[in-house]
């Protein structure tokens, strides 16, 4: 069931989203080679704690951290670790949900550490463009959920990239994961609801350099890696459909 949000709720979600955007803007540039993924998580988590903001990922189905920090071939749900050190040429996606007054925001940025290879830089640039194409598709009058997938996968495929199928975007705002599911690939099997005023959505392309196939770590039960070991990028914004159309909430 898709829960439509009223103006007051959207105001609350917007406030949560603006804080998340501010945090990315402030902390993002501090991420550099030599830091561990635990250090990265700590920078963000401390920022949230100082402002008494909730970290809904922490403890979610037993997830042990406030953020997901996914390096290179890790697509999503990388668990921050003191033993995983960022090096020049790495990419690292930081996926964060933030809660303020009960309202939840969700956004992901993929950072390039030092100088990455041209092909990795291209993957990251294209993945971010996939996000904005998906958002643009969602903003068209009469658009449906699968229009997002068509836009995202259209660009990704043109570059020969794999579009992750096992994980999707989602409704968000009152809970971390709400309906509808927002896949990044098109399928006749998937529901295709119309996008309507009051919907708040996390749109989040996960794009792989090679195969779309991924695999979850059997030991920690979280870390999702590309099956072929090639790199993956992930970008995400929370958006709302209001009276005046689509608004990207997790930007300043
Ligand atoms: N932020 C993720 C999303 O985009 C969810 C993270 S799963 C968690 O849906 F376990 F880390 F919470
Ligand atoms: Co999300």
mmCIF file of C-alpha atoms and ligand atoms in Angstrom:
data_model
loop_
_atom_site.group_PDB
_atom_site.id
_atom_site.type_symbol
_atom_site.label_atom_id
_atom_site.label_comp_id
_atom_site.label_asym_id
_atom_site.label_seq_id
_atom_site.Cartn_x
_atom_site.Cartn_y
_atom_site.Cartn_z
ATOM 1 C CA UNK A 1 0.000 0.000 0.000
ATOM 2 C CA UNK A 2 1.393 3.386 -1.016
ATOM 3 C CA UNK A 3 1.023 5.895 1.833
ATOM 4 C CA UNK A 4 0.534 9.405 0.410
ATOM 5 C CA UNK A 5 1.927 12.190 2.574
ATOM 6 C CA UNK A 6 0.154 15.461 3.407
ATOM 7 C CA UNK A 7 1.870 18.850 3.346
ATOM 8 C CA UNK A 8 2.763 18.770 7.018
ATOM 9 C CA UNK A 9 4.389 15.372 6.626
ATOM 10 C CA UNK A 10 6.277 16.487 3.527
ATOM 11 C CA UNK A 11 7.520 19.526 5.467
ATOM 12 C CA UNK A 12 8.876 17.183 8.149
ATOM 13 C CA UNK A 13 10.496 14.878 5.614
ATOM 14 C CA UNK A 14 11.990 17.908 3.818
ATOM 15 C CA UNK A 15 13.618 19.075 7.062
ATOM 16 C CA UNK A 16 15.113 15.618 7.601
ATOM 17 C CA UNK A 17 16.341 15.545 3.990
ATOM 18 C CA UNK A 18 17.950 18.998 4.169
ATOM 19 C CA UNK A 19 19.918 17.921 7.244
ATOM 20 C CA UNK A 20 21.092 14.818 5.393
ATOM 21 C CA UNK A 21 22.156 16.934 2.400
ATOM 22 C CA UNK A 22 23.969 19.373 4.686
ATOM 23 C CA UNK A 23 25.791 16.487 6.335
ATOM 24 C CA UNK A 24 26.930 15.061 2.979
ATOM 25 C CA UNK A 25 28.122 18.509 1.907
ATOM 26 C CA UNK A 26 30.090 19.000 5.107
ATOM 27 C CA UNK A 27 31.531 15.510 5.630
ATOM 28 C CA UNK A 28 31.904 14.318 2.020
ATOM 29 C CA UNK A 29 35.025 16.384 1.228
ATOM 30 C CA UNK A 30 36.720 15.014 4.357
ATOM 31 C CA UNK A 31 36.724 11.428 3.088
ATOM 32 C CA UNK A 32 40.257 10.574 1.952
ATOM 33 C CA UNK A 33 42.851 7.859 1.483
ATOM 34 C CA UNK A 34 44.171 6.368 4.725
ATOM 35 C CA UNK A 35 40.840 6.536 6.544
ATOM 36 C CA UNK A 36 39.077 3.296 7.412
ATOM 37 C CA UNK A 37 35.447 2.743 6.499
ATOM 38 C CA UNK A 38 34.838 2.790 10.264
ATOM 39 C CA UNK A 39 36.330 6.318 10.374
ATOM 40 C CA UNK A 40 33.953 7.339 7.583
ATOM 41 C CA UNK A 41 30.941 5.973 9.441
ATOM 42 C CA UNK A 42 32.093 7.681 12.624
ATOM 43 C CA UNK A 43 32.354 11.123 10.981
ATOM 44 C CA UNK A 44 28.741 10.899 9.836
ATOM 45 C CA UNK A 45 27.381 9.251 12.958
ATOM 46 C CA UNK A 46 29.013 11.800 15.283
ATOM 47 C CA UNK A 47 27.534 14.625 13.188
ATOM 48 C CA UNK A 48 24.093 13.077 13.654
ATOM 49 C CA UNK A 49 24.577 12.437 17.361
ATOM 50 C CA UNK A 50 25.695 16.028 18.011
ATOM 51 C CA UNK A 51 22.349 17.184 16.623
ATOM 52 C CA UNK A 52 20.306 14.465 18.336
ATOM 53 C CA UNK A 53 19.240 12.992 14.997
ATOM 54 C CA UNK A 54 18.241 9.365 14.647
ATOM 55 C CA UNK A 55 20.187 6.804 12.599
ATOM 56 C CA UNK A 56 17.500 4.318 11.522
ATOM 57 C CA UNK A 57 19.983 1.958 9.819
ATOM 58 C CA UNK A 58 21.635 1.260 13.186
ATOM 59 C CA UNK A 59 19.966 -1.880 14.499
ATOM 60 C CA UNK A 60 17.694 -2.298 11.465
ATOM 61 C CA UNK A 61 17.286 -6.082 11.185
ATOM 62 C CA UNK A 62 20.472 -6.276 13.229
ATOM 63 C CA UNK A 63 22.544 -4.000 10.959
ATOM 64 C CA UNK A 64 25.475 -2.881 13.140
ATOM 65 C CA UNK A 65 26.195 0.700 11.973
ATOM 66 C CA UNK A 66 24.632 4.081 11.226
ATOM 67 C CA UNK A 67 25.761 4.104 7.602
ATOM 68 C CA UNK A 68 26.553 1.674 4.792
ATOM 69 C CA UNK A 69 30.076 2.207 3.419
ATOM 70 C CA UNK A 70 30.647 0.166 0.260
ATOM 71 C CA UNK A 71 34.060 0.087 -1.417
ATOM 72 C CA UNK A 72 34.795 -0.828 -5.092
ATOM 73 C CA UNK A 73 33.131 -4.201 -5.834
ATOM 74 C CA UNK A 74 30.779 -3.847 -2.859
ATOM 75 C CA UNK A 75 27.476 -2.629 -4.291
ATOM 76 C CA UNK A 76 25.557 -1.884 -1.084
ATOM 77 C CA UNK A 77 25.377 -2.630 2.653
ATOM 78 C CA UNK A 78 29.123 -2.522 3.257
ATOM 79 C CA UNK A 79 29.631 -2.740 7.035
ATOM 80 C CA UNK A 80 32.097 -0.114 8.298
ATOM 81 C CA UNK A 81 35.321 -1.729 9.512
ATOM 82 C CA UNK A 82 38.504 -0.531 11.197
ATOM 83 C CA UNK A 83 40.401 -3.001 8.990
ATOM 84 C CA UNK A 84 39.221 -1.662 5.643
ATOM 85 C CA UNK A 85 41.437 1.268 4.660
ATOM 86 C CA UNK A 86 40.587 3.568 1.741
ATOM 87 C CA UNK A 87 43.301 3.870 -0.887
ATOM 88 C CA UNK A 88 43.989 6.177 -3.776
ATOM 89 C CA UNK A 89 41.920 4.983 -6.760
ATOM 90 C CA UNK A 90 39.076 3.482 -4.679
ATOM 91 C CA UNK A 91 35.431 4.405 -4.937
ATOM 92 C CA UNK A 92 33.289 4.409 -1.834
ATOM 93 C CA UNK A 93 29.535 4.756 -1.658
ATOM 94 C CA UNK A 94 28.056 6.088 1.546
ATOM 95 C CA UNK A 95 24.355 5.297 2.002
ATOM 96 C CA UNK A 96 22.624 6.987 4.924
ATOM 97 C CA UNK A 97 19.154 7.207 6.393
ATOM 98 C CA UNK A 98 18.539 10.004 8.889
ATOM 99 C CA UNK A 99 15.582 10.503 11.207
ATOM 100 C CA UNK A 100 14.359 13.852 12.542
ATOM 101 C CA UNK A 101 11.081 14.105 14.515
ATOM 102 C CA UNK A 102 10.007 10.726 13.152
ATOM 103 C CA UNK A 103 10.629 11.659 9.494
ATOM 104 C CA UNK A 104 13.122 9.619 7.503
ATOM 105 C CA UNK A 105 15.391 10.703 4.656
ATOM 106 C CA UNK A 106 17.620 8.475 2.505
ATOM 107 C CA UNK A 107 20.510 9.405 0.217
ATOM 108 C CA UNK A 108 23.696 7.910 -1.211
ATOM 109 C CA UNK A 109 26.815 9.471 -2.716
ATOM 110 C CA UNK A 110 29.696 7.604 -4.338
ATOM 111 C CA UNK A 111 33.035 9.316 -3.663
ATOM 112 C CA UNK A 112 36.214 8.924 -5.672
ATOM 113 C CA UNK A 113 39.338 8.623 -3.516
ATOM 114 C CA UNK A 114 42.250 10.471 -5.080
ATOM 115 C CA UNK A 115 42.670 9.650 -8.756
ATOM 116 C CA UNK A 116 40.489 6.793 -9.974
ATOM 117 C CA UNK A 117 40.845 5.156 -13.392
ATOM 118 C CA UNK A 118 39.039 6.777 -16.316
ATOM 119 C CA UNK A 119 36.675 3.840 -16.623
ATOM 120 C CA UNK A 120 35.730 3.935 -12.942
ATOM 121 C CA UNK A 121 35.227 7.700 -13.115
ATOM 122 C CA UNK A 122 32.968 7.156 -16.103
ATOM 123 C CA UNK A 123 30.938 4.510 -14.225
ATOM 124 C CA UNK A 124 30.446 6.933 -11.354
ATOM 125 C CA UNK A 125 29.530 9.865 -13.589
ATOM 126 C CA UNK A 126 27.064 7.765 -15.580
ATOM 127 C CA UNK A 127 25.478 6.331 -12.408
ATOM 128 C CA UNK A 128 24.871 9.835 -11.050
ATOM 129 C CA UNK A 129 23.404 10.805 -14.438
ATOM 130 C CA UNK A 130 21.183 7.693 -14.283
ATOM 131 C CA UNK A 131 19.821 9.002 -10.976
ATOM 132 C CA UNK A 132 18.985 12.403 -12.462
ATOM 133 C CA UNK A 133 17.454 10.808 -15.582
ATOM 134 C CA UNK A 134 15.302 8.607 -13.345
ATOM 135 C CA UNK A 135 14.223 11.657 -11.344
ATOM 136 C CA UNK A 136 13.429 13.568 -14.535
ATOM 137 C CA UNK A 137 11.319 10.646 -15.799
ATOM 138 C CA UNK A 138 9.406 10.573 -12.495
ATOM 139 C CA UNK A 139 8.667 14.298 -12.772
ATOM 140 C CA UNK A 140 6.776 14.062 -16.082
ATOM 141 C CA UNK A 141 2.987 14.424 -15.781
ATOM 142 C CA UNK A 142 1.321 11.011 -15.856
ATOM 143 C CA UNK A 143 4.596 9.190 -15.224
ATOM 144 C CA UNK A 144 4.607 5.680 -13.788
ATOM 145 C CA UNK A 145 7.151 3.910 -11.604
ATOM 146 C CA UNK A 146 8.616 1.904 -14.488
ATOM 147 C CA UNK A 147 9.391 5.117 -16.393
ATOM 148 C CA UNK A 148 12.149 5.583 -13.799
ATOM 149 C CA UNK A 149 13.547 2.136 -14.614
ATOM 150 C CA UNK A 150 13.373 2.782 -18.350
ATOM 151 C CA UNK A 151 15.370 5.999 -17.988
ATOM 152 C CA UNK A 152 17.975 4.531 -15.620
ATOM 153 C CA UNK A 153 18.523 1.273 -17.475
ATOM 154 C CA UNK A 154 18.439 2.986 -20.872
ATOM 155 C CA UNK A 155 21.538 5.032 -20.121
ATOM 156 C CA UNK A 156 23.308 2.271 -18.181
ATOM 157 C CA UNK A 157 22.839 -0.265 -20.982
ATOM 158 C CA UNK A 158 24.137 2.202 -23.567
ATOM 159 C CA UNK A 159 27.437 2.046 -21.711
ATOM 160 C CA UNK A 160 27.307 -1.746 -21.381
ATOM 161 C CA UNK A 161 26.851 -1.602 -17.599
ATOM 162 C CA UNK A 162 24.887 -4.047 -15.456
ATOM 163 C CA UNK A 163 21.762 -2.752 -13.718
ATOM 164 C CA UNK A 164 21.304 -4.389 -10.313
ATOM 165 C CA UNK A 165 17.966 -6.204 -10.108
ATOM 166 C CA UNK A 166 18.006 -7.707 -6.623
ATOM 167 C CA UNK A 167 17.745 -4.335 -4.847
ATOM 168 C CA UNK A 168 15.459 -1.410 -5.610
ATOM 169 C CA UNK A 169 14.452 2.093 -4.624
ATOM 170 C CA UNK A 170 11.388 2.485 -2.429
ATOM 171 C CA UNK A 171 8.858 4.769 -0.832
ATOM 172 C CA UNK A 172 10.264 6.499 2.251
ATOM 173 C CA UNK A 173 9.441 9.203 4.787
ATOM 174 C CA UNK A 174 7.468 7.657 7.628
ATOM 175 C CA UNK A 175 9.311 4.334 7.449
ATOM 176 C CA UNK A 176 12.705 3.529 5.957
ATOM 177 C CA UNK A 177 11.190 1.199 3.355
ATOM 178 C CA UNK A 178 7.662 1.833 2.101
ATOM 179 C CA UNK A 179 5.744 0.947 -1.034
ATOM 180 C CA UNK A 180 6.144 1.233 -3.916
ATOM 181 C CA UNK A 181 9.224 -0.744 -4.786
ATOM 182 C CA UNK A 182 11.189 1.222 -7.409
ATOM 183 C CA UNK A 183 13.257 -1.128 -9.584
ATOM 184 C CA UNK A 184 15.946 0.195 -11.905
ATOM 185 C CA UNK A 185 15.117 -2.343 -14.649
ATOM 186 C CA UNK A 186 11.901 -2.719 -16.632
ATOM 187 C CA UNK A 187 9.794 -5.859 -16.356
ATOM 188 C CA UNK A 188 6.249 -6.748 -17.353
ATOM 189 C CA UNK A 189 6.122 -8.732 -14.112
ATOM 190 C CA UNK A 190 6.575 -5.666 -11.925
ATOM 191 C CA UNK A 191 3.730 -3.441 -10.721
ATOM 192 C CA UNK A 192 3.634 -0.073 -12.444
ATOM 193 C CA UNK A 193 1.657 2.411 -10.342
ATOM 194 C CA UNK A 194 1.157 5.992 -11.453
ATOM 195 C CA UNK A 195 3.278 8.575 -9.663
ATOM 196 C CA UNK A 196 0.992 10.877 -7.718
ATOM 197 C CA UNK A 197 0.984 13.930 -5.506
ATOM 198 C CA UNK A 198 1.935 12.996 -1.947
ATOM 199 C CA UNK A 199 4.379 10.261 -2.895
ATOM 200 C CA UNK A 200 7.859 10.414 -1.369
ATOM 201 C CA UNK A 201 10.399 8.147 -3.016
ATOM 202 C CA UNK A 202 14.015 7.083 -2.665
ATOM 203 C CA UNK A 203 15.297 6.695 -6.224
ATOM 204 C CA UNK A 204 18.589 4.809 -6.209
ATOM 205 C CA UNK A 205 20.327 3.348 -9.243
ATOM 206 C CA UNK A 206 22.949 0.710 -8.411
ATOM 207 C CA UNK A 207 25.066 0.260 -11.541
ATOM 208 C CA UNK A 208 27.829 -2.298 -12.090
ATOM 209 C CA UNK A 209 30.755 -2.054 -14.490
ATOM 210 C CA UNK A 210 30.205 -5.698 -15.458
ATOM 211 C CA UNK A 211 27.458 -8.198 -14.732
ATOM 212 C CA UNK A 212 24.240 -7.081 -13.032
ATOM 213 C CA UNK A 213 24.500 -10.153 -10.805
ATOM 214 C CA UNK A 214 25.348 -9.716 -7.135
ATOM 215 C CA UNK A 215 25.929 -11.950 -4.164
ATOM 216 C CA UNK A 216 25.513 -11.441 -0.412
ATOM 217 C CA UNK A 217 28.353 -12.306 1.962
ATOM 218 C CA UNK A 218 27.551 -15.627 3.603
ATOM 219 C CA UNK A 219 29.369 -14.746 6.831
ATOM 220 C CA UNK A 220 28.108 -11.256 7.709
ATOM 221 C CA UNK A 221 24.787 -11.620 5.875
ATOM 222 C CA UNK A 222 24.911 -8.001 4.643
ATOM 223 C CA UNK A 223 27.750 -7.123 2.272
ATOM 224 C CA UNK A 224 26.463 -7.248 -1.311
ATOM 225 C CA UNK A 225 29.209 -7.641 -3.924
ATOM 226 C CA UNK A 226 29.270 -7.850 -7.705
ATOM 227 C CA UNK A 227 29.505 -11.469 -8.778
ATOM 228 C CA UNK A 228 32.396 -10.748 -11.161
ATOM 229 C CA UNK A 229 34.358 -8.580 -8.719
ATOM 230 C CA UNK A 230 34.102 -5.489 -10.921
ATOM 231 C CA UNK A 231 33.270 -2.101 -9.367
ATOM 232 C CA UNK A 232 29.782 -0.746 -8.718
ATOM 233 C CA UNK A 233 28.401 2.735 -8.070
ATOM 234 C CA UNK A 234 25.293 3.882 -6.206
ATOM 235 C CA UNK A 235 23.581 7.280 -6.082
ATOM 236 C CA UNK A 236 20.340 8.055 -4.287
ATOM 237 C CA UNK A 237 18.034 10.971 -3.578
ATOM 238 C CA UNK A 238 14.755 11.269 -1.716
ATOM 239 C CA UNK A 239 12.162 13.133 -3.808
ATOM 240 C CA UNK A 240 8.585 14.264 -3.160
ATOM 241 C CA UNK A 241 5.669 14.918 -5.486
ATOM 242 C CA UNK A 242 3.975 18.130 -4.373
ATOM 243 C CA UNK A 243 1.400 20.556 -5.800
ATOM 244 C CA UNK A 244 4.096 22.136 -7.907
ATOM 245 C CA UNK A 245 5.584 18.873 -9.170
ATOM 246 C CA UNK A 246 8.623 16.824 -8.244
ATOM 247 C CA UNK A 247 11.008 18.253 -5.661
ATOM 248 C CA UNK A 248 14.427 16.739 -4.916
ATOM 249 C CA UNK A 249 14.591 16.893 -1.132
ATOM 250 C CA UNK A 250 18.112 15.623 -0.394
ATOM 251 C CA UNK A 251 19.910 18.516 -2.107
ATOM 252 C CA UNK A 252 20.571 21.973 -0.653
HETATM 253 N N1 LIG B 1 19.697 3.099 3.132
HETATM 254 C C1 LIG B 1 19.395 1.833 2.531
HETATM 255 C C2 LIG B 1 18.390 2.015 1.435
HETATM 256 O O1 LIG B 1 18.639 2.791 0.562
HETATM 257 C C3 LIG B 1 18.973 0.821 3.543
HETATM 258 C C4 LIG B 1 20.103 0.371 4.332
HETATM 259 S S1 LIG B 1 19.813 -1.169 4.970
HETATM 260 C C5 LIG B 1 20.402 -1.020 6.521
HETATM 261 O O2 LIG B 1 17.355 1.435 1.376
HETATM 262 F F1 LIG B 1 20.366 -2.167 7.041
HETATM 263 F F2 LIG B 1 21.583 -0.533 6.499
HETATM 264 F F3 LIG B 1 19.633 -0.228 7.190
HETATM 265 CO CO1 LIG B 2 17.164 3.680 -0.105
#
